[in-house]
XYZ file of N, CA, C and O in Angstrom:
700
model
N 20.369 -41.680 0.896
C 19.557 -42.551 0.187
C 19.428 -42.607 -1.218
O 19.264 -43.438 -2.036
N 19.298 -41.499 -1.812
C 19.305 -41.291 -3.282
C 20.710 -41.489 -3.999
O 20.776 -41.366 -5.276
N 21.874 -41.441 -3.415
C 23.100 -41.644 -3.854
C 23.279 -42.693 -4.779
O 23.752 -42.432 -6.030
N 22.879 -43.983 -4.606
C 22.972 -45.004 -5.691
C 22.186 -44.787 -6.835
O 22.536 -45.257 -7.903
N 21.188 -43.964 -6.818
C 20.400 -43.852 -7.872
C 21.145 -43.047 -8.949
O 20.798 -43.034 -10.274
N 21.867 -42.110 -8.498
C 22.635 -41.216 -9.344
C 23.404 -41.918 -10.487
O 23.699 -41.341 -11.641
N 23.983 -43.028 -10.182
C 24.878 -43.815 -11.099
C 24.194 -44.677 -11.996
O 24.925 -45.463 -12.835
N 22.837 -44.834 -11.774
C 22.201 -45.761 -12.656
C 21.562 -45.146 -14.048
O 21.479 -43.917 -14.185
N 21.593 -45.984 -15.197
C 21.241 -45.551 -16.177
C 19.752 -45.302 -16.188
O 19.116 -45.756 -15.352
N 19.262 -44.914 -17.306
C 17.778 -44.313 -17.408
C 16.910 -45.826 -17.454
O 16.142 -46.028 -16.560
N 17.440 -46.769 -18.111
C 16.842 -48.104 -18.063
C 16.791 -48.862 -16.637
O 15.730 -49.066 -16.211
N 17.967 -48.496 -16.101
C 18.040 -49.089 -14.720
C 16.890 -48.377 -13.645
O 16.240 -49.073 -12.899
N 17.013 -46.996 -13.888
C 16.057 -46.271 -13.020
C 14.512 -46.704 -13.220
O 13.772 -46.824 -12.333
N 14.239 -46.607 -14.578
C 12.931 -47.302 -14.907
C 12.619 -48.738 -14.486
O 11.446 -48.902 -13.821
N 13.623 -49.493 -14.439
C 13.345 -50.831 -13.856
C 13.293 -50.981 -12.586
O 12.128 -51.422 -11.787
N 13.824 -49.980 -11.834
C 13.922 -49.908 -10.338
C 12.380 -49.388 -10.042
O 11.588 -49.809 -9.036
N 11.984 -48.388 -10.696
C 10.600 -47.789 -10.386
C 9.575 -48.628 -10.688
O 8.529 -48.705 -10.058
N 9.819 -49.617 -11.798
C 8.827 -50.736 -12.114
C 8.821 -51.612 -10.873
O 7.632 -52.079 -10.519
N 9.711 -51.767 -10.245
C 9.983 -52.763 -9.074
C 9.145 -52.102 -7.941
O 8.451 -52.742 -7.202
N 9.132 -50.656 -7.687
C 8.410 -50.089 -6.707
C 7.029 -50.069 -6.906
O 6.329 -50.279 -5.967
N 6.685 -49.807 -7.892
C 5.215 -49.516 -8.232
C 4.360 -50.717 -8.994
O 3.195 -50.503 -8.933
N 5.274 -51.765 -9.330
C 4.335 -52.827 -9.955
C 5.178 -54.142 -9.431
O 5.794 -54.751 -10.360
N 4.994 -54.647 -8.461
C 5.490 -55.841 -7.843
C 4.891 -57.142 -8.607
O 4.234 -57.874 -7.924
N 5.118 -57.126 -9.857
C 4.663 -58.407 -10.599
C 5.680 -59.154 -11.199
O 6.916 -58.800 -11.240
N 5.382 -60.283 -11.937
C 6.335 -60.819 -12.741
C 6.910 -59.817 -13.795
O 6.316 -59.294 -14.527
N 8.325 -59.859 -13.588
C 9.103 -59.003 -14.633
C 10.116 -59.829 -15.246
O 10.732 -60.638 -14.524
N 10.346 -59.870 -16.544
C 11.445 -60.730 -17.235
C 11.109 -62.284 -17.039
O 11.785 -62.945 -16.425
N 9.880 -62.642 -17.340
C 9.480 -64.194 -17.038
C 9.312 -64.456 -15.899
O 8.249 -63.782 -15.395
N 10.031 -65.312 -15.137
C 9.841 -65.494 -13.719
C 10.642 -64.914 -12.663
O 10.410 -65.215 -11.654
N 11.124 -63.584 -13.149
C 11.822 -62.753 -12.051
C 10.821 -62.000 -11.353
O 9.963 -61.497 -11.849
N 10.814 -62.060 -10.042
C 9.961 -61.133 -9.117
C 10.928 -60.392 -8.245
O 11.984 -60.897 -7.619
N 10.533 -59.011 -8.028
C 11.345 -58.154 -7.031
C 10.475 -57.336 -6.675
O 9.929 -56.439 -7.147
N 10.390 -57.382 -5.071
C 9.518 -56.338 -4.436
C 10.256 -56.047 -3.122
O 11.311 -56.812 -2.890
N 9.954 -54.917 -2.437
C 10.771 -54.834 -1.106
C 10.695 -55.868 -0.144
O 11.305 -55.739 0.894
N 9.857 -56.880 -0.208
C 9.670 -57.943 0.670
C 10.238 -59.288 0.067
O 10.527 -60.323 1.129
N 10.585 -59.428 -1.235
C 11.028 -60.606 -1.537
C 11.765 -60.399 -2.988
O 11.281 -59.653 -3.751
N 12.424 -61.500 -3.264
C 13.261 -61.553 -4.702
C 13.121 -62.857 -4.949
O 13.469 -63.958 -4.167
N 12.819 -63.085 -6.190
C 12.815 -64.553 -6.917
C 13.354 -64.488 -8.136
O 12.965 -63.495 -8.969
N 14.421 -65.241 -8.483
C 14.909 -65.462 -9.931
C 14.943 -66.941 -10.227
O 14.975 -67.770 -9.284
N 14.838 -67.069 -11.498
C 14.956 -68.343 -12.019
C 15.905 -68.632 -13.081
O 15.961 -67.417 -13.976
N 16.465 -69.713 -13.371
C 17.383 -69.730 -14.656
C 17.296 -71.370 -15.062
O 17.460 -72.217 -14.090
N 17.339 -71.702 -16.287
C 17.496 -73.117 -16.765
C 18.844 -73.313 -17.057
O 19.602 -72.313 -17.552
N 19.357 -74.556 -16.495
C 20.753 -74.802 -16.396
C 20.845 -76.222 -16.905
O 19.966 -77.205 -16.557
N 21.563 -76.415 -17.990
C 21.961 -77.669 -18.635
C 22.783 -78.427 -17.685
O 23.919 -78.769 -18.089
N 22.309 -79.267 -16.705
C 23.026 -79.979 -15.872
C 21.933 -80.670 -15.067
O 20.909 -80.441 -14.859
N 22.486 -81.884 -14.383
C 21.702 -82.549 -13.429
C 21.525 -81.963 -12.224
O 22.120 -81.191 -11.656
N 20.372 -82.461 -11.509
C 20.127 -81.979 -10.086
C 21.338 -82.204 -9.393
O 21.624 -81.471 -8.246
N 21.929 -83.396 -9.371
C 23.059 -83.817 -8.423
C 24.241 -83.052 -8.739
O 24.725 -82.487 -7.805
N 24.464 -82.782 -9.975
C 25.708 -81.899 -10.368
C 25.468 -80.377 -9.513
O 26.154 -79.781 -9.124
N 24.224 -79.819 -9.674
C 23.997 -78.581 -9.178
C 24.057 -78.580 -7.720
O 24.441 -77.685 -7.062
N 23.489 -79.708 -7.137
C 23.415 -79.852 -5.585
C 24.976 -79.846 -5.210
O 25.231 -79.025 -4.015
N 25.686 -80.488 -5.836
C 27.242 -80.605 -5.411
C 28.005 -79.126 -5.498
O 28.620 -78.937 -4.478
N 27.643 -78.447 -6.556
C 28.018 -77.185 -6.675
C 27.672 -76.092 -5.490
O 28.383 -75.622 -4.850
N 26.280 -76.313 -5.293
C 25.586 -75.431 -4.390
C 25.998 -75.731 -2.892
O 26.086 -74.750 -2.072
N 26.286 -77.030 -2.560
C 26.509 -77.373 -1.216
C 27.956 -77.556 -0.797
O 28.192 -77.710 0.261
N 28.835 -77.302 -1.915
C 30.308 -77.309 -1.428
C 30.582 -75.937 -0.987
O 31.434 -75.014 -1.789
N 30.391 -75.674 0.231
C 30.689 -74.149 0.772
C 32.028 -73.837 0.787
O 32.348 -72.624 0.596
N 33.141 -74.800 0.777
C 34.424 -74.458 0.776
C 34.869 -73.866 -0.655
O 35.890 -73.257 -0.489
N 34.234 -74.348 -1.582
C 34.464 -73.780 -2.999
C 33.847 -72.436 -3.299
O 34.316 -71.958 -4.370
N 32.975 -72.002 -2.579
C 32.374 -70.551 -2.886
C 33.392 -69.653 -3.067
O 33.232 -68.744 -3.920
N 34.270 -69.382 -2.296
C 35.348 -68.384 -2.719
C 36.167 -68.397 -3.950
O 36.512 -67.502 -4.582
N 36.019 -69.584 -4.688
C 36.396 -69.837 -5.951
C 35.663 -69.360 -6.958
O 35.926 -69.119 -8.251
N 34.332 -69.163 -6.826
C 33.287 -69.012 -7.951
C 32.325 -68.097 -7.652
O 31.722 -67.397 -8.435
N 31.840 -68.042 -6.414
C 30.723 -67.206 -6.168
C 30.797 -65.657 -6.240
O 31.906 -65.154 -5.510
N 30.010 -65.109 -6.871
C 30.190 -63.556 -7.256
C 30.170 -62.677 -5.767
O 30.668 -61.374 -6.154
N 29.478 -63.067 -4.881
C 29.265 -62.130 -3.626
C 29.414 -62.856 -2.270
O 29.521 -62.262 -1.271
N 29.256 -64.298 -2.233
C 29.674 -64.936 -0.985
C 31.049 -65.577 -1.126
O 31.284 -66.145 -1.923
N 31.829 -64.806 -0.149
C 33.300 -65.112 -0.249
C 33.628 -66.264 0.702
O 34.785 -66.902 0.620
N 32.675 -66.662 1.675
C 33.126 -67.591 2.598
C 31.743 -68.119 3.436
O 30.876 -67.204 3.728
N 31.708 -69.386 3.553
C 30.572 -69.940 4.469
C 31.287 -70.773 5.525
O 31.765 -71.894 4.963
N 31.216 -70.602 6.682
C 31.602 -71.500 7.782
C 30.492 -72.254 8.411
O 29.447 -71.705 8.588
N 30.756 -73.557 8.588
C 29.611 -74.340 8.990
C 29.405 -75.480 8.056
O 29.799 -75.473 6.986
N 28.419 -76.466 8.453
C 28.231 -77.491 7.781
C 26.921 -77.388 7.039
O 25.818 -76.811 7.701
N 26.728 -78.240 6.005
C 25.319 -78.109 5.209
C 24.854 -79.400 5.926
O 24.687 -80.379 5.313
N 23.976 -78.833 6.841
C 23.120 -79.979 7.546
C 22.006 -79.285 8.263
O 22.033 -78.305 8.640
N 20.808 -79.971 8.343
C 19.576 -79.374 8.780
C 19.816 -78.860 10.322
O 20.434 -79.484 11.145
N 19.282 -77.565 10.586
C 19.450 -77.008 12.037
C 20.971 -76.520 12.151
O 21.234 -76.140 13.356
N 21.959 -76.726 11.251
C 23.100 -76.319 11.781
C 23.267 -74.733 11.502
O 22.575 -74.040 10.660
N 23.878 -74.139 12.374
C 24.330 -72.769 12.134
C 25.505 -72.443 11.256
O 26.520 -73.160 11.312
N 25.239 -71.533 10.336
C 26.378 -71.139 9.310
C 26.586 -69.619 9.490
O 25.733 -68.804 9.984
N 27.842 -69.424 9.297
C 28.358 -67.875 9.269
C 28.724 -67.408 7.797
O 29.736 -68.158 7.201
N 28.087 -66.520 7.111
C 28.230 -66.314 5.846
C 28.926 -64.849 5.752
O 28.676 -63.834 6.445
N 29.968 -64.877 5.015
C 30.782 -63.711 4.673
C 30.545 -63.207 3.222
O 30.746 -63.922 2.353
N 29.975 -61.992 2.938
C 29.706 -61.474 1.633
C 30.623 -60.266 1.309
O 31.185 -59.612 2.176
N 30.619 -59.949 -0.037
C 31.343 -58.845 -0.193
C 30.505 -58.064 -1.344
O 29.798 -58.455 -2.208
N 30.522 -56.534 -1.162
C 29.793 -55.721 -1.928
C 30.665 -55.290 -3.133
O 31.794 -55.377 -3.211
N 30.041 -54.494 -4.043
C 30.700 -53.914 -5.210
C 31.775 -53.140 -4.840
O 32.780 -52.954 -5.522
N 31.785 -52.461 -3.663
C 32.866 -51.533 -3.222
C 33.797 -52.177 -2.415
O 34.664 -51.549 -1.762
N 33.820 -53.477 -2.317
C 34.819 -54.344 -1.603
C 34.632 -54.448 -0.062
O 35.475 -54.937 0.628
N 33.731 -53.935 0.407
C 33.238 -53.953 1.802
C 32.618 -55.335 2.145
O 32.055 -55.828 1.334
N 33.096 -55.944 3.111
C 32.657 -57.386 3.520
C 31.610 -57.015 4.563
O 31.594 -56.088 5.441
N 30.767 -58.117 4.740
C 29.598 -58.224 5.943
C 29.535 -59.528 6.148
O 29.872 -60.367 5.312
N 29.175 -59.861 7.288
C 28.879 -61.298 7.926
C 27.525 -61.231 8.450
O 27.127 -60.346 8.969
N 26.871 -62.325 8.286
C 25.612 -62.668 9.168
C 25.648 -64.128 9.496
O 26.373 -65.021 8.608
N 24.970 -64.449 10.430
C 24.818 -65.956 10.799
C 23.150 -66.377 10.381
O 22.316 -65.573 10.460
N 23.153 -67.584 10.153
C 21.713 -68.221 9.906
C 21.985 -69.774 10.108
O 22.903 -70.226 10.365
N 20.537 -70.287 10.066
C 20.518 -71.585 10.327
C 20.082 -72.182 8.983
O 19.121 -71.717 8.329
N 20.596 -73.570 8.705
C 19.930 -74.340 7.641
C 18.699 -74.866 8.252
O 18.375 -75.608 9.042
N 17.701 -74.224 7.438
C 16.239 -74.476 7.828
C 15.591 -75.704 7.162
O 14.730 -76.385 7.477
N 16.039 -75.789 5.834
C 15.533 -76.828 5.010
C 16.779 -77.390 4.166
O 17.448 -76.637 3.734
N 16.816 -78.733 4.028
C 17.868 -79.463 3.373
C 17.383 -80.657 2.626
O 16.950 -81.657 3.612
N 17.304 -80.684 1.551
C 16.777 -81.816 0.690
C 17.728 -82.172 -0.441
O 17.492 -81.538 -1.275
N 18.707 -83.162 -0.211
C 19.718 -83.318 -1.251
C 19.104 -83.357 -2.855
O 18.079 -83.972 -3.008
N 19.808 -82.716 -3.706
C 19.313 -82.642 -4.975
C 18.007 -81.736 -5.361
O 17.497 -81.790 -6.331
N 17.608 -81.242 -4.312
C 16.188 -80.459 -4.307
C 16.134 -79.174 -3.668
O 15.790 -78.182 -4.499
N 16.475 -78.943 -2.509
C 16.306 -77.757 -1.821
C 17.233 -77.459 -0.579
O 17.420 -78.384 0.181
N 17.649 -76.320 -0.571
C 18.414 -75.732 0.515
C 17.958 -74.411 0.970
O 17.712 -73.532 0.008
N 17.658 -74.263 2.354
C 17.229 -72.881 2.723
C 17.837 -72.526 4.030
O 18.004 -73.365 4.946
N 18.300 -71.324 4.127
C 19.026 -70.789 5.411
C 18.068 -69.523 5.845
O 17.595 -68.864 5.034
N 18.180 -69.241 6.923
C 17.442 -67.862 7.597
C 17.633 -67.766 9.056
O 18.476 -68.604 9.797
N 16.888 -66.887 9.705
C 16.850 -66.475 10.896
C 15.820 -65.463 11.257
O 15.070 -65.147 10.360
N 15.553 -65.332 12.506
C 14.461 -64.712 12.983
C 14.837 -63.911 14.166
O 15.551 -64.292 15.117
N 14.230 -62.680 14.497
C 14.239 -62.031 15.670
C 12.714 -61.685 15.957
O 12.486 -60.620 16.320
N 12.117 -62.796 16.108
C 10.676 -62.755 16.442
C 9.808 -61.886 15.427
O 9.894 -62.024 14.290
N 8.872 -61.144 15.935
C 7.939 -60.349 15.069
C 8.853 -59.149 14.559
O 8.162 -58.355 13.620
N 9.930 -58.805 15.108
C 10.814 -57.745 14.522
C 11.424 -57.985 13.090
O 11.291 -57.037 12.168
N 12.080 -59.234 12.876
C 12.637 -59.305 11.452
C 12.721 -60.797 11.456
O 13.226 -61.656 12.356
N 12.512 -61.345 10.205
C 12.795 -62.708 9.807
C 13.153 -62.716 8.201
O 12.694 -61.978 7.468
N 14.069 -63.448 8.024
C 14.443 -63.656 6.598
C 14.661 -65.054 6.184
O 15.232 -66.016 7.247
N 14.451 -65.524 5.096
C 14.677 -66.893 4.680
C 15.178 -66.724 3.100
O 14.626 -66.198 2.357
N 16.355 -67.515 2.842
C 16.902 -67.629 1.515
C 16.682 -69.042 1.129
O 17.246 -69.972 1.639
N 16.043 -69.241 -0.025
C 15.849 -70.720 -0.717
C 16.736 -70.752 -1.848
O 16.962 -69.779 -2.577
N 17.191 -72.111 -2.117
C 17.705 -72.501 -3.402
C 16.946 -73.750 -3.783
O 16.958 -74.666 -2.946
N 16.308 -73.765 -4.830
C 15.397 -74.848 -5.261
C 15.898 -75.413 -6.547
O 16.049 -74.426 -7.661
N 16.003 -76.679 -6.504
C 16.382 -77.363 -7.783
C 15.345 -78.170 -8.342
O 14.707 -79.015 -7.828
N 14.699 -77.736 -9.425
C 13.616 -78.513 -10.073
C 14.031 -79.265 -11.387
O 14.311 -78.410 -12.453
N 14.046 -80.627 -11.291
C 14.392 -81.198 -12.483
C 13.557 -81.108 -13.595
O 12.240 -81.136 -13.446
N 13.982 -80.807 -14.962
C 13.092 -80.792 -15.991
C 13.220 -81.964 -16.806
O 12.354 -82.635 -17.401
N 14.413 -82.621 -16.800
C 14.757 -83.920 -17.216
C 16.001 -84.431 -16.695
O 16.606 -83.523 -15.851
N 16.703 -85.372 -17.053
C 17.927 -85.903 -16.339
C 19.338 -85.011 -16.580
O 20.054 -85.084 -15.882
N 19.126 -84.129 -17.573
C 20.337 -83.165 -17.925
C 19.982 -81.634 -17.853
O 20.720 -80.803 -18.284
N 18.879 -81.380 -17.296
C 18.334 -80.059 -17.422
C 17.596 -79.718 -16.164
O 16.764 -80.470 -15.825
N 17.892 -78.619 -15.423
C 17.061 -78.269 -14.241
C 16.589 -76.954 -14.362
O 17.299 -75.866 -15.188
N 15.546 -76.510 -13.620
C 15.398 -75.144 -13.334
C 15.803 -74.587 -11.775
O 15.368 -75.479 -10.786
N 16.708 -73.638 -11.784
C 17.130 -73.338 -10.599
C 16.556 -72.065 -10.246
O 16.339 -71.101 -10.952
N 16.119 -72.082 -8.746
C 15.089 -70.975 -8.341
C 15.935 -70.536 -7.159
O 16.217 -71.277 -6.347
N 16.266 -69.190 -7.076
C 16.734 -68.619 -5.830
C 15.793 -67.494 -5.339
O 15.320 -66.822 -6.164
N 15.233 -67.738 -4.175
C 14.316 -66.825 -3.581
C 14.514 -66.311 -2.275
O 15.105 -67.266 -1.320
N 14.281 -65.163 -1.766
C 14.665 -64.741 -0.490
C 13.447 -63.810 -0.016
O 12.773 -62.913 -0.859
N 13.163 -63.724 1.044
C 12.007 -62.714 1.773
C 12.419 -62.380 3.077
O 13.224 -63.036 3.838
N 11.806 -61.072 3.512
C 12.010 -60.618 4.586
C 10.797 -60.193 5.329
O 9.844 -59.488 4.412
N 10.570 -60.620 6.432
C 9.160 -60.028 7.019
C 9.475 -59.585 8.396
O 10.668 -59.546 8.883
N 8.262 -58.885 9.059
C 8.417 -58.412 10.309
C 8.506 -56.832 10.236
O 8.610 -56.231 9.152
N 8.493 -56.346 11.434
C 8.346 -54.817 11.454
C 9.475 -54.112 10.748
O 9.377 -53.139 9.965
N 10.828 -54.674 10.810
C 11.770 -54.126 10.163
C 12.229 -54.875 8.970
O 12.975 -54.355 8.092
N 11.443 -55.754 8.409
C 11.809 -56.537 7.205
C 11.560 -55.613 5.829
O 12.395 -55.735 5.015
N 10.522 -55.064 5.880
C 10.053 -54.129 4.728
C 11.033 -53.134 4.528
O 11.675 -52.697 3.359
N 11.479 -52.404 5.508
C 12.454 -51.226 5.566
C 13.896 -51.759 5.112
O 14.542 -51.178 4.404
N 14.179 -52.978 5.636
C 15.551 -53.672 5.410
C 15.387 -53.992 3.797
O 16.445 -53.726 3.126
N 14.365 -54.637 3.323
C 14.316 -55.028 2.035
C 14.294 -53.758 1.061
O 14.875 -53.859 -0.016
N 13.544 -52.782 1.250
C 13.647 -51.537 0.435
C 15.018 -51.035 0.254
O 15.334 -50.519 -0.770
N 15.791 -51.281 1.283
C 17.464 -50.822 1.234
C 18.092 -51.584 0.419
O 19.060 -51.000 -0.289
N 17.906 -52.838 0.265
C 18.852 -53.665 -0.473
C 18.273 -54.687 -1.531
O 19.096 -55.252 -2.135
N 16.876 -54.632 -1.759
C 16.412 -55.468 -2.707
C 16.947 -55.401 -4.294
O 17.161 -56.512 -4.844
N 17.165 -54.357 -4.685
C 17.615 -54.175 -6.039
C 18.989 -54.603 -6.157
O 19.278 -55.446 -7.003
N 19.861 -54.237 -5.316
C 21.276 -54.697 -5.411
C 21.352 -56.291 -5.070
O 22.140 -57.038 -5.888
N 20.390 -56.835 -4.124
C 20.408 -58.283 -4.014
C 19.853 -58.852 -5.325
O 20.388 -59.955 -5.714
N 18.860 -58.456 -5.913
C 18.275 -58.988 -7.047
C 19.509 -59.219 -8.098
O 19.551 -60.124 -8.683
N 20.206 -58.047 -8.260
C 21.399 -58.199 -9.227
C 22.379 -59.313 -8.924
O 22.784 -59.813 -9.720
N 22.614 -59.376 -7.623
C 23.457 -60.394 -7.116
C 23.110 -61.799 -7.359
O 23.718 -62.616 -7.765
N 21.757 -61.887 -7.327
C 21.105 -63.281 -7.512
C 21.372 -63.666 -8.980
O 21.775 -64.845 -9.202
N 20.905 -62.636 -9.849
C 21.257 -62.887 -11.319
C 22.522 -63.254 -11.522
O 22.940 -64.223 -12.306
N 23.630 -62.539 -11.042
C 24.966 -62.713 -11.259
C 25.584 -64.307 -10.645
O 26.095 -64.976 -11.368
N 24.909 -64.546 -9.464
C 25.116 -65.973 -9.180
C 24.450 -67.194 -9.941
O 25.214 -67.998 -10.403
N 23.287 -66.972 -10.380
C 22.627 -67.840 -11.165
C 23.371 -67.881 -12.662
O 23.697 -69.112 -13.059
N 23.988 -66.820 -13.217
C 24.499 -66.846 -14.485
C 26.047 -67.575 -14.140
O 26.378 -68.338 -15.132
N 26.544 -67.339 -13.168
C 27.941 -67.953 -12.816
C 27.644 -69.584 -12.641
O 28.589 -70.289 -13.031
N 26.720 -69.879 -11.762
C 26.449 -71.293 -11.585
C 26.177 -72.067 -13.143
O 26.546 -73.122 -13.380
N 25.405 -71.411 -13.719
C 25.043 -71.847 -15.154
C 26.269 -72.030 -16.104
O 26.779 -73.031 -16.629
N 27.244 -70.993 -16.131
C 28.328 -71.119 -16.808
C 29.437 -72.175 -16.291
O 29.840 -73.076 -17.047
N 29.408 -72.429 -15.000
C 30.326 -73.505 -14.393
C 29.656 -75.030 -14.652
O 30.379 -75.701 -15.258
N 28.468 -75.098 -14.415
C 27.817 -76.401 -14.587
C 27.925 -76.779 -16.100
O 27.941 -77.918 -16.417
N 27.628 -75.850 -17.112
C 27.462 -76.132 -18.447
C 28.750 -76.158 -18.978
O 28.961 -76.666 -20.120
N 29.955 -75.869 -18.398
C 31.303 -76.052 -18.977
C 31.710 -77.464 -18.829
O 32.832 -77.778 -19.372
N 31.178 -78.148 -17.934
C 31.750 -79.345 -17.524
C 31.325 -80.430 -18.558
O 30.412 -80.528 -19.077
């Protein structure tokens, strides 16, 4: 359990302990706790351009830093199968359902095992003006096993969200 901590810098360790003992806004609108992660980034692109990149599941393999494949359609109540890759090149898969789908505004997927575990991942696009948006990526875990699951993955997942946000920004702003 402590093995990943050995490879972190002092700053990273302090940040990690801030997350553990002070689950409040850190670095502006970023939130990270064992039950939820929220990141935001301002992107100079329209809501439509952002939505097109976000919902083109076939292109994820070309740009996404940790999701290498999504099988399924982007439509409400559709089941998707997501393949991710970790920093050590191991892959993992999970299935989820599209829970919310509102073009140019919001996409959410997730799943539940009743009171044992539930998770939901949101992508929210908030237009600032015609050529700029606030992109919000948010995930939470609930249930008996949710908090333990979150404690194991939330710092790594937070860093993955930041990497995705930055990659989206770079792609959309280079067009």
